[in-house]
Coordinates of C-alpha atoms in Angstrom, one line a residue:
Chain A
X17 CA 101.6 174.0 78.3
X18 CA 98.2 174.4 76.9
X19 CA 96.7 171.2 75.7
X20 CA 94.7 171.4 72.6
X21 CA 92.7 168.3 71.7
X22 CA 92.5 167.9 68.0
X23 CA 89.0 167.4 66.8
X24 CA 87.3 168.5 70.0
X25 CA 85.2 171.6 70.2
X26 CA 82.6 172.9 72.6
X27 CA 79.3 171.2 72.3
X28 CA 76.9 173.7 70.8
X29 CA 79.5 175.0 68.3
X30 CA 80.1 171.5 67.0
X31 CA 76.4 170.7 66.5
X32 CA 75.9 174.0 64.7
X33 CA 78.7 173.2 62.3
X34 CA 77.5 169.7 61.6
X35 CA 74.1 171.1 60.5
X36 CA 75.7 173.7 58.3
X37 CA 77.8 171.3 56.2
X38 CA 75.9 170.8 53.0
X39 CA 75.7 167.5 51.3
X40 CA 77.8 168.8 48.4
X41 CA 80.5 170.1 50.7
X42 CA 80.6 166.9 52.7
X43 CA 81.1 164.8 49.5
X44 CA 83.8 167.2 48.2
X45 CA 85.6 167.1 51.5
X46 CA 85.5 163.3 51.7
X47 CA 86.8 162.9 48.1
X48 CA 89.7 165.2 48.9
X49 CA 90.4 163.6 52.2
X50 CA 90.4 160.1 50.6
X51 CA 92.9 161.3 47.9
X52 CA 95.2 162.6 50.7
X53 CA 94.9 159.4 52.6
X54 CA 95.7 157.4 49.5
X55 CA 98.8 159.4 48.9
X56 CA 99.9 158.9 52.5
X57 CA 99.0 155.2 52.8
X58 CA 99.6 154.1 49.2
X59 CA 103.4 153.6 49.6
X60 CA 102.8 151.8 52.9
X61 CA 100.2 149.4 51.6
X62 CA 102.5 148.7 48.6
X63 CA 105.2 147.7 51.0
X64 CA 102.8 145.4 52.8
X65 CA 101.8 143.6 49.6
X66 CA 105.4 143.5 48.5
X67 CA 106.4 141.9 51.8
X68 CA 103.6 139.3 51.4
X69 CA 104.7 138.3 47.9
X70 CA 106.1 134.8 47.2
X71 CA 109.5 134.4 45.7
X72 CA 108.1 133.6 42.2
X73 CA 106.1 136.7 42.0
X74 CA 107.1 139.8 40.2
X75 CA 107.1 143.0 42.2
X76 CA 106.4 144.9 39.1
X77 CA 103.5 145.1 36.5
X78 CA 100.6 147.4 37.3
X79 CA 97.9 146.9 38.3
X80 CA 98.0 143.1 38.8
X81 CA 101.1 143.2 40.9
X82 CA 99.6 145.4 43.6
X83 CA 97.9 142.3 45.1
X84 CA 100.1 139.3 45.9
X85 CA 98.8 136.2 44.1
X86 CA 100.5 133.7 46.4
X87 CA 100.6 135.5 49.8
X88 CA 103.1 134.3 52.3
X89 CA 104.7 135.3 55.5
X90 CA 108.0 133.7 54.6
X91 CA 109.6 137.1 54.0
X92 CA 109.1 138.1 57.6
X93 CA 110.6 134.8 58.7
X94 CA 113.5 135.4 56.4
X95 CA 113.9 138.9 57.8
X96 CA 114.4 137.4 61.2
X97 CA 116.5 134.4 60.3
X98 CA 118.7 135.5 57.4
X99 CA 119.3 139.0 58.4
X100 CA 120.0 140.1 62.1
X101 CA 116.7 141.9 62.4
X102 CA 116.1 140.6 66.0
X103 CA 119.5 141.7 67.0
X104 CA 118.8 145.2 65.6
X105 CA 115.5 145.4 67.3
X106 CA 117.2 144.5 70.6
X107 CA 119.7 147.2 70.1
X108 CA 117.0 149.7 69.3
X109 CA 115.0 148.6 72.3
X110 CA 118.0 149.0 74.6
X111 CA 118.9 152.4 73.2
X112 CA 115.3 153.5 73.4
X113 CA 114.8 152.2 77.0
X114 CA 118.0 153.8 78.2
X115 CA 117.2 157.0 76.4
X116 CA 113.7 157.2 77.7
X117 CA 114.8 156.6 81.3
X118 CA 117.6 159.2 81.2
X119 CA 115.4 161.7 79.5
X120 CA 112.6 161.2 82.1
X121 CA 114.9 161.3 85.1
X122 CA 117.1 164.2 84.0
X123 CA 114.4 166.4 82.5
X124 CA 112.3 166.0 85.7
X125 CA 115.2 166.9 88.0
X126 CA 116.4 169.9 85.9
X127 CA 112.9 171.1 85.0
X128 CA 112.0 171.0 88.7
X129 CA 115.1 173.0 89.7
X130 CA 114.5 175.5 87.0
X131 CA 110.9 176.0 87.9
X132 CA 110.9 175.9 91.7
X133 CA 114.4 176.2 93.2
X134 CA 115.9 179.6 93.1
X135 CA 119.7 179.3 92.7
X136 CA 122.5 181.4 91.7
X137 CA 123.1 181.3 87.9
X138 CA 119.6 180.0 87.2
X139 CA 118.8 182.6 84.6
X140 CA 122.2 182.3 83.0
X141 CA 121.7 178.5 82.7
X142 CA 118.2 179.1 81.3
X143 CA 119.5 181.5 78.7
X144 CA 122.2 179.0 77.7
X145 CA 119.5 176.3 77.3
X146 CA 117.4 178.6 75.2
X147 CA 120.3 179.6 73.0
X148 CA 121.4 176.0 72.4
X149 CA 117.9 174.8 71.8
X150 CA 118.2 176.3 68.3
X151 CA 121.6 174.6 67.7
X152 CA 121.3 171.9 65.1
X153 CA 123.1 168.7 66.2
X154 CA 124.9 168.4 62.9
X155 CA 126.9 171.6 63.7
X156 CA 128.6 169.9 66.6
X157 CA 128.5 166.4 65.0
X158 CA 132.3 166.2 64.4
X159 CA 133.3 167.6 67.8
X160 CA 130.8 165.4 69.6
X161 CA 132.3 162.4 67.8
X162 CA 135.8 163.5 69.0
X163 CA 134.7 163.9 72.6
X164 CA 132.8 160.6 72.6
X165 CA 135.8 158.9 71.1
X166 CA 138.2 160.4 73.6
X167 CA 136.0 159.1 76.4
X168 CA 136.4 155.6 74.9
X169 CA 132.7 155.4 74.1
X170 CA 133.0 154.9 70.4
X171 CA 131.2 151.9 69.1
X172 CA 129.2 151.4 72.3
X173 CA 125.5 151.7 73.0
X174 CA 126.3 154.1 75.9
X175 CA 128.1 156.3 73.4
X176 CA 124.9 156.3 71.3
X177 CA 122.7 157.3 74.3
X178 CA 124.8 159.7 76.4
X179 CA 125.1 162.7 74.0
X180 CA 121.3 162.7 73.5
X181 CA 120.4 161.5 76.9
X182 CA 118.2 164.5 77.7
X183 CA 116.5 166.8 75.3
X184 CA 116.2 170.5 75.9
X185 CA 112.6 170.3 74.8
X186 CA 111.8 167.8 77.6
X187 CA 113.5 170.0 80.2
X188 CA 111.3 172.9 79.1
X189 CA 108.2 170.7 79.1
X190 CA 108.9 169.7 82.7
X191 CA 109.8 173.2 83.7
X192 CA 106.4 174.4 82.4
X193 CA 104.6 171.6 84.2
X194 CA 106.2 172.3 87.6
X195 CA 105.6 176.0 87.2
X196 CA 101.9 175.3 86.9
X197 CA 101.7 173.8 90.4
X198 CA 100.3 176.3 92.9
X199 CA 102.6 177.4 95.7
X200 CA 99.8 176.8 98.2
X201 CA 99.9 173.0 97.5
X202 CA 103.6 172.9 98.4
X203 CA 103.0 175.1 101.5
X204 CA 100.2 172.9 102.7
X205 CA 102.5 169.9 102.4
X206 CA 105.2 171.6 104.4
X207 CA 102.8 172.7 107.1
X208 CA 101.6 169.1 107.3
X209 CA 105.2 168.2 108.1
X210 CA 106.3 166.7 104.8
X211 CA 110.0 166.9 104.1
X212 CA 111.3 168.1 100.7
X213 CA 111.8 164.6 99.3
X214 CA 108.3 163.5 100.4
X215 CA 106.8 166.7 99.0
X216 CA 108.6 166.1 95.7
X217 CA 107.5 162.5 95.4
X218 CA 103.9 162.8 96.8
X219 CA 102.9 166.3 95.7
X220 CA 105.0 167.4 92.8
X221 CA 105.3 164.2 90.7
X222 CA 101.7 163.2 90.7
X223 CA 100.8 166.6 89.5
X224 CA 102.9 166.4 86.4
X225 CA 102.0 162.9 85.3
X226 CA 100.6 164.2 82.0
X227 CA 103.9 165.9 81.1
X228 CA 105.8 162.8 82.1
X229 CA 103.7 160.8 79.7
X230 CA 104.4 163.3 76.9
X231 CA 108.2 163.2 77.3
X232 CA 108.2 159.4 77.6
X233 CA 106.4 159.0 74.3
X234 CA 108.4 161.8 72.6
X235 CA 111.6 160.4 74.0
X236 CA 110.8 157.0 72.6
X237 CA 109.8 158.3 69.1
X238 CA 112.9 160.5 69.0
X239 CA 115.2 157.7 69.9
X240 CA 113.6 155.3 67.4
X241 CA 114.2 157.9 64.7
X242 CA 117.8 158.7 65.5
X243 CA 120.0 158.0 62.4
X244 CA 123.0 160.2 61.9
X245 CA 124.5 159.8 65.4
X246 CA 124.3 156.0 65.7
X247 CA 125.6 155.8 62.1
X248 CA 128.6 158.0 63.0
X249 CA 129.5 156.6 66.4
X250 CA 129.0 152.9 65.7
X251 CA 131.4 151.0 63.5
X252 CA 130.3 147.4 64.1
X253 CA 127.1 146.6 62.1
X254 CA 126.0 144.2 64.8
X255 CA 125.5 147.1 67.2
X256 CA 123.3 149.1 64.8
X257 CA 119.8 150.2 65.9
X258 CA 117.1 148.9 63.6
X259 CA 116.7 151.8 61.2
X260 CA 120.4 152.1 60.6
X261 CA 120.5 148.4 60.2
X262 CA 117.8 148.2 57.6
X263 CA 119.3 150.9 55.5
X264 CA 122.7 149.3 55.8
X265 CA 121.2 146.0 54.6
X266 CA 119.3 147.5 51.8
X267 CA 122.4 149.3 50.6
X268 CA 125.2 146.8 51.4
X269 CA 123.7 143.8 49.7
X270 CA 121.2 144.1 47.0
X271 CA 118.9 142.1 49.2
X272 CA 115.6 140.8 48.2
X273 CA 113.1 143.7 48.0
X274 CA 110.4 141.5 49.6
X275 CA 112.6 140.8 52.7
X276 CA 113.7 144.5 53.1
X277 CA 110.1 145.6 52.8
X278 CA 109.1 143.1 55.5
X279 CA 111.9 144.4 57.7
X280 CA 111.0 148.0 57.1
X281 CA 107.4 147.3 58.2
X282 CA 108.7 145.7 61.4
X283 CA 110.7 148.9 62.1
X284 CA 107.7 151.1 61.6
X285 CA 105.2 149.2 63.8
X286 CA 106.5 150.1 67.3
X287 CA 106.3 153.9 66.8
X288 CA 103.0 153.6 65.0
X289 CA 101.6 151.6 67.9
X290 CA 102.8 154.1 70.4
X291 CA 101.3 156.9 68.3
X292 CA 97.9 155.1 67.9
X293 CA 97.7 154.4 71.6
X294 CA 98.9 157.8 72.9
X295 CA 98.0 160.3 70.2
X296 CA 95.0 161.8 72.0
X297 CA 97.1 162.7 75.0
X298 CA 100.4 163.4 73.5
X299 CA 100.2 165.0 70.1
X300 CA 97.6 167.5 71.1
X301 CA 100.1 168.5 73.8
X302 CA 102.9 168.6 71.2
X303 CA 100.9 170.9 69.0
X304 CA 100.1 173.1 71.9
X305 CA 103.7 173.2 73.0
X306 CA 104.9 174.1 69.5
X307 CA 102.5 176.9 69.3
X308 CA 103.4 178.4 72.6
X309 CA 107.1 178.1 71.7
Chain B
X3 CA 121.4 183.4 99.4
X4 CA 118.3 181.7 98.2
X5 CA 115.7 184.0 99.7
X6 CA 117.4 187.1 98.5
X7 CA 114.8 188.2 96.0
X8 CA 111.9 187.9 98.5
X9 CA 110.6 190.7 100.6
X10 CA 110.9 190.1 104.4
X11 CA 107.2 190.1 104.8
X12 CA 106.7 187.5 102.2
X13 CA 109.4 185.3 103.7
X14 CA 107.7 185.5 107.1
X15 CA 104.4 184.5 105.6
X16 CA 105.9 181.5 103.9
X17 CA 107.6 179.4 106.5
X18 CA 110.8 177.7 105.5
X19 CA 109.5 176.7 102.2
X20 CA 112.3 177.4 99.9
X21 CA 115.2 177.3 102.3
X22 CA 117.4 174.8 100.6
X23 CA 121.0 173.9 101.4
X24 CA 123.5 175.1 98.8
X25 CA 123.9 171.7 97.3
X26 CA 120.2 171.0 96.7
X27 CA 120.0 172.8 93.4
X28 CA 123.2 171.1 92.4
X29 CA 121.8 167.7 93.1
X30 CA 119.0 168.5 90.7
X31 CA 120.9 170.2 87.9
X32 CA 124.3 168.7 88.4
X33 CA 123.9 165.5 86.3
X34 CA 122.5 167.4 83.4
X35 CA 125.2 170.1 83.7
X36 CA 127.9 167.4 83.5
X37 CA 126.3 165.8 80.5
X38 CA 125.7 169.0 78.7
X39 CA 129.1 170.3 79.6
X40 CA 130.6 167.2 78.0
X41 CA 128.3 166.6 75.0
X42 CA 126.9 170.1 74.2
X43 CA 129.0 173.0 75.4
X44 CA 132.4 171.5 75.0
X45 CA 131.7 170.3 71.4
X46 CA 130.3 173.7 70.6
X47 CA 133.3 175.6 71.8
X48 CA 135.6 172.9 70.3
X49 CA 133.9 173.4 66.9
X50 CA 135.0 177.1 67.0
X51 CA 138.5 176.2 68.1
X52 CA 139.0 173.4 65.6
X53 CA 137.8 175.5 62.7
X54 CA 141.1 177.5 63.0
X55 CA 143.3 174.4 63.0
X56 CA 144.3 171.7 60.5
X57 CA 143.4 168.9 62.9
X58 CA 142.3 165.5 61.5
X59 CA 139.6 163.4 63.2
X60 CA 142.3 161.2 64.7
X61 CA 144.0 164.1 66.5
X62 CA 146.7 166.7 66.3
X63 CA 146.4 170.0 64.5
X64 CA 148.2 173.3 64.3
X65 CA 146.7 176.7 64.4
X66 CA 146.2 177.8 60.8
X67 CA 144.2 181.0 61.2
X68 CA 141.6 181.6 58.6
X69 CA 143.0 179.0 56.2
X70 CA 140.0 176.7 56.5
X71 CA 137.6 179.5 55.7
X72 CA 139.7 180.6 52.8
X73 CA 139.7 177.1 51.4
X74 CA 136.0 176.8 52.0
X75 CA 135.3 180.1 50.1
X76 CA 137.0 178.6 47.1
X77 CA 135.6 175.1 47.5
X78 CA 133.4 174.5 44.5
X79 CA 132.0 171.2 45.9
X80 CA 130.9 173.0 49.1
X81 CA 129.2 175.8 47.2
X82 CA 127.5 173.4 44.9
X83 CA 126.1 171.6 48.0
X84 CA 125.0 174.9 49.5
X85 CA 123.2 175.9 46.2
X86 CA 121.5 172.6 46.0
X87 CA 120.4 172.7 49.6
X88 CA 118.9 176.2 49.1
X89 CA 117.2 175.0 45.9
X90 CA 115.8 172.1 48.0
X91 CA 114.6 174.6 50.6
X92 CA 113.1 176.9 48.0
X93 CA 111.2 174.1 46.4
X94 CA 110.0 172.1 49.4
X95 CA 109.2 174.8 52.0
X96 CA 106.5 176.6 50.0
X97 CA 105.0 173.3 49.0
X98 CA 104.9 171.9 52.5
X99 CA 103.5 175.2 53.9
X100 CA 100.8 175.4 51.3
X101 CA 99.9 171.8 51.3
X102 CA 99.8 171.4 55.0
X103 CA 97.7 174.5 55.5
X104 CA 95.3 173.3 52.9
X105 CA 95.1 169.8 54.4
X106 CA 94.5 171.3 57.8
X107 CA 91.6 173.4 56.5
X108 CA 90.3 170.3 54.8
X109 CA 90.3 168.0 57.8
X110 CA 89.2 170.8 60.2
X111 CA 85.7 169.5 60.1
X112 CA 83.4 167.6 62.4
X113 CA 82.2 165.2 59.6
X114 CA 81.7 161.8 61.1
X115 CA 84.9 159.8 60.7
X116 CA 87.2 162.6 60.0
X117 CA 89.1 162.0 63.2
X118 CA 90.3 158.7 61.8
X119 CA 91.4 160.5 58.6
X120 CA 93.3 163.0 60.7
X121 CA 95.3 160.4 62.6
X122 CA 96.1 158.5 59.3
X123 CA 97.3 161.8 57.7
X124 CA 99.6 162.5 60.7
X125 CA 101.0 159.0 60.9
X126 CA 104.1 159.6 58.7
X127 CA 105.3 162.0 61.4
X128 CA 106.3 159.2 63.8
X129 CA 107.8 156.9 61.2
X130 CA 111.6 156.8 61.3
X131 CA 112.9 158.9 58.4
X132 CA 115.6 156.4 57.5
X133 CA 113.1 153.6 57.1
X134 CA 110.8 155.8 55.2
X135 CA 113.7 156.6 52.8
X136 CA 114.4 152.9 52.4
X137 CA 110.8 152.3 51.5
X138 CA 110.7 155.2 49.0
X139 CA 113.8 153.8 47.4
X140 CA 111.7 150.9 46.3
X141 CA 108.7 153.1 45.6
X142 CA 110.7 155.2 43.2
X143 CA 112.7 152.4 41.5
X144 CA 112.2 151.8 37.8
X145 CA 109.8 148.9 38.7
X146 CA 108.5 150.7 41.8
X147 CA 105.1 151.8 42.7
X148 CA 105.1 155.3 41.1
X149 CA 106.3 153.9 37.8
X150 CA 103.8 151.1 37.9
X151 CA 100.9 153.4 38.5
X152 CA 102.1 156.0 35.9
X153 CA 102.7 153.2 33.4
X154 CA 99.5 151.5 34.2
X155 CA 97.6 154.7 33.6
X156 CA 99.5 155.2 30.4
X157 CA 100.9 158.5 31.5
X158 CA 104.4 157.4 30.6
X159 CA 105.6 154.9 28.0
X160 CA 108.7 153.8 29.8
X161 CA 109.8 154.0 33.5
X162 CA 111.1 157.3 34.7
X163 CA 114.6 157.1 36.2
X164 CA 113.6 158.8 39.5
X165 CA 116.8 158.0 41.4
X166 CA 119.3 157.3 38.7
X167 CA 119.0 160.5 36.6
X168 CA 120.9 163.5 37.8
X169 CA 118.0 165.7 36.7
X170 CA 115.3 163.8 38.6
X171 CA 117.1 162.5 41.7
X172 CA 116.9 165.7 43.7
X173 CA 113.2 166.1 42.8
X174 CA 112.6 162.6 44.0
X175 CA 114.2 163.3 47.3
X176 CA 112.0 166.4 47.6
X177 CA 108.9 164.2 47.2
X178 CA 110.0 162.1 50.2
X179 CA 110.7 165.2 52.3
X180 CA 107.3 166.7 51.4
X181 CA 105.5 163.3 52.1
X182 CA 107.0 163.1 55.6
X183 CA 107.2 166.8 56.4
X184 CA 103.5 167.6 55.7
X185 CA 102.3 165.4 58.6
X186 CA 103.8 167.5 61.5
X187 CA 103.1 170.7 59.6
X188 CA 99.5 169.8 59.2
X189 CA 99.1 168.9 62.8
X190 CA 100.5 172.3 63.9
X191 CA 98.3 174.2 61.5
X192 CA 95.2 172.2 62.6
X193 CA 95.9 173.0 66.2
X194 CA 96.0 176.7 65.3
X195 CA 92.8 176.5 63.2
X196 CA 91.0 175.0 66.2
X197 CA 91.8 178.0 68.2
X198 CA 90.3 180.4 65.7
X199 CA 87.1 181.8 66.9
X200 CA 84.0 181.2 64.7
X201 CA 82.5 184.6 65.3
X202 CA 84.4 186.5 62.5
X203 CA 83.7 183.6 60.1
X204 CA 80.0 183.9 61.1
X205 CA 80.0 187.6 60.5
X206 CA 81.5 187.2 57.1
X207 CA 79.0 184.5 56.3
X208 CA 76.1 186.8 57.1
X209 CA 77.7 189.4 54.9
X210 CA 77.5 186.9 52.1
X211 CA 81.1 185.9 51.7
X212 CA 81.6 182.5 50.1
X213 CA 83.7 179.7 51.5
X214 CA 86.8 180.5 49.6
X215 CA 86.6 184.2 50.4
X216 CA 86.1 183.5 54.1
X217 CA 89.0 181.1 54.2
X218 CA 91.3 183.5 52.4
X219 CA 90.4 186.7 54.1
X220 CA 89.1 185.6 57.5
X221 CA 90.6 182.3 58.6
X222 CA 94.1 182.4 57.1
X223 CA 95.1 185.8 58.5
X224 CA 94.3 184.5 62.0
X225 CA 96.7 181.6 61.8
X226 CA 99.5 183.6 60.0
X227 CA 101.8 183.4 63.0
X228 CA 101.6 179.6 62.9
X229 CA 102.0 179.5 59.2
X230 CA 105.2 181.4 59.5
X231 CA 106.3 179.2 62.4
X232 CA 105.8 176.1 60.2
X233 CA 107.8 177.8 57.5
X234 CA 110.7 178.5 59.9
X235 CA 110.7 175.0 61.3
X236 CA 110.6 173.4 57.9
X237 CA 113.3 175.7 56.5
X238 CA 115.6 174.8 59.3
X239 CA 115.0 171.1 59.0
X240 CA 115.5 171.2 55.2
X241 CA 118.9 173.0 55.7
X242 CA 119.9 169.9 57.8
X243 CA 118.8 167.4 55.2
X244 CA 120.9 164.3 55.3
X245 CA 119.0 161.1 55.7
X246 CA 117.1 161.2 52.3
X247 CA 120.2 161.7 50.1
X248 CA 122.4 159.4 52.3
X249 CA 120.0 156.5 52.1
X250 CA 118.4 156.9 48.7
X251 CA 121.1 158.2 46.4
X252 CA 124.3 158.4 48.5
X253 CA 124.7 161.9 47.1
X254 CA 124.7 160.7 43.5
X255 CA 124.3 160.3 40.7
X256 CA 127.4 162.3 40.0
X257 CA 127.0 164.4 43.1
X258 CA 123.6 165.7 42.0
X259 CA 122.0 165.2 45.4
X260 CA 124.9 166.2 47.7
X261 CA 123.7 168.4 50.5
X262 CA 125.6 170.5 53.0
X263 CA 125.3 168.0 55.8
X264 CA 126.2 165.1 53.5
X265 CA 129.3 167.1 52.4
X266 CA 130.1 167.7 56.1
X267 CA 129.7 164.0 56.8
X268 CA 132.1 163.1 54.0
X269 CA 134.7 165.6 55.0
X270 CA 134.6 165.1 58.7
X271 CA 133.5 161.7 59.9
X272 CA 135.7 158.9 58.5
X273 CA 138.9 158.4 60.4
X274 CA 141.7 160.5 59.2
X275 CA 139.5 163.1 57.6
X276 CA 139.8 166.8 58.3
X277 CA 138.1 167.8 61.6
X278 CA 139.3 171.3 61.2
X279 CA 137.9 171.8 57.8
X280 CA 134.7 170.0 58.8
X281 CA 134.3 172.4 61.7
X282 CA 134.5 175.3 59.4
X283 CA 131.7 173.7 57.3
X284 CA 129.7 173.2 60.5
X285 CA 130.0 176.9 61.4
X286 CA 128.9 177.8 57.9
X287 CA 125.9 175.5 58.3
X288 CA 125.1 177.2 61.7
X289 CA 125.3 180.6 60.0
X290 CA 122.8 179.5 57.4
X291 CA 120.4 178.2 60.0
X292 CA 120.6 181.4 62.0
X293 CA 120.1 183.4 58.9
X294 CA 117.0 181.4 57.9
X295 CA 115.6 181.9 61.4
X296 CA 116.5 185.6 61.3
X297 CA 115.0 186.3 57.9
X298 CA 111.7 184.7 58.9
X299 CA 111.7 186.6 62.2
X300 CA 112.2 189.9 60.4
X301 CA 109.5 189.1 57.9
X302 CA 107.0 188.2 60.7
X303 CA 107.8 191.4 62.7
X304 CA 107.3 193.5 59.6
X305 CA 103.9 192.0 59.0
X306 CA 102.8 192.3 62.6
X307 CA 103.9 195.9 62.9

């Protein structure tokens, strides 16, 4: 997988371009970019101010209402005490942790076999994976529900995790990564007397660290975003992951908008943090992967 | 068995490297095979089988031939959902493709600080869609942000019923899809733009071509493959639209935002509902997705040839 770093260019090219941008163009670009950012961030900032508003304050009335007049953190406290937000976060955390571990482990094993172990039926399996990569989950939603229910996994966190325990994308990412390791490296290890397990752990894995990071982060974000499957397989609201829980609360009871806004912000923070910390490494890789198919 | 495809000379040169016992690949692939056998391949085959039965989601079912498909062909509710989903696709896909390509061109600059702008613009990509939908439910309410701003600027005299009018509700959902969908699309387009060589652009500049002209005739043709890819990815994700209507309108008002997957969900998920009929709907959805991919594939090939 080619890694394209957003925003990075070769040195001379970059300098040249910076000189070429006229003052007028720079101003125009900045104005347009700020408009775009306002459209993207506006709804979020409004949620923040709503979440900070006191109970006596109106959430309506432009433009005065955009800034809370009696800011308070009570809504966040209420979100954790009056509604089971902590419980939901715990569920999501558990689902995400399990999902990330299974995805890492299984994608690494399968990707390695597909890249470096010739076995009978490998191409058939590869073709089956490619074919099903385009299959929308919704198509098999009802049948997957039946299978999971028959296994007695309905309304369990394991039932939430297992059907999406490994993503085909992750398998392909790992396959690409292992394919990129030169044969000579493996040969050298063998000649030095390393067994297959040692070779795998000491030579192979350290060489695919970057890809492991990519599928860890993507696995987490993916799991945090899952909605339709947990909604379908879980019947007890106390087992809901956080984004299913928040929509359930906002729909089931006409709850206080300030509290729901606070809860929604709490749900969004973990993936945003991961994104902020990892974007340089991961999303450039994601874009590269998407381009290379 | 394992070294079959290697020439003897090569095998000799590479000592015992890939001589694995028969069970070695199985250890590596086995767990995933079991999982996918259970949760991917079996459900896929089962979807085909069920679509020819009258099974309910609690079990049972007799073979009924093509009955489900006959019913489906005459199901006005289903076709309304199909029409609505395609309308949704027709409206959002061109907007997302145009907007994201423009945004990518806009932020493809080395102006100081533009890297921060870029990461802010991409951030909706990682937000959970369901939570985004909950937030936009408030944003679009009669006393929500959009009505406040429009009212405050005296564009409208009374609040627009974004989610409670059957004419406006679908458009409102489209707004959310565009808001969220543009982030990933812009990222992909930007990655393509950064791989475009500056030489052609330079040549055009020397020939006296203006910025607009260069963007249109030099830059855009070079990323056309990516633009089409963005179109395909977006089309497929819009065919699968579920979260926005489920969270924000529940398919209402009056069924005006019911999409294919929402219809599928209603027919096939609650206990006692029709698994057979829902499977037929699933297959129809699959056909639509394949068709969308095929159409775009043909279009691309035609252009490249």
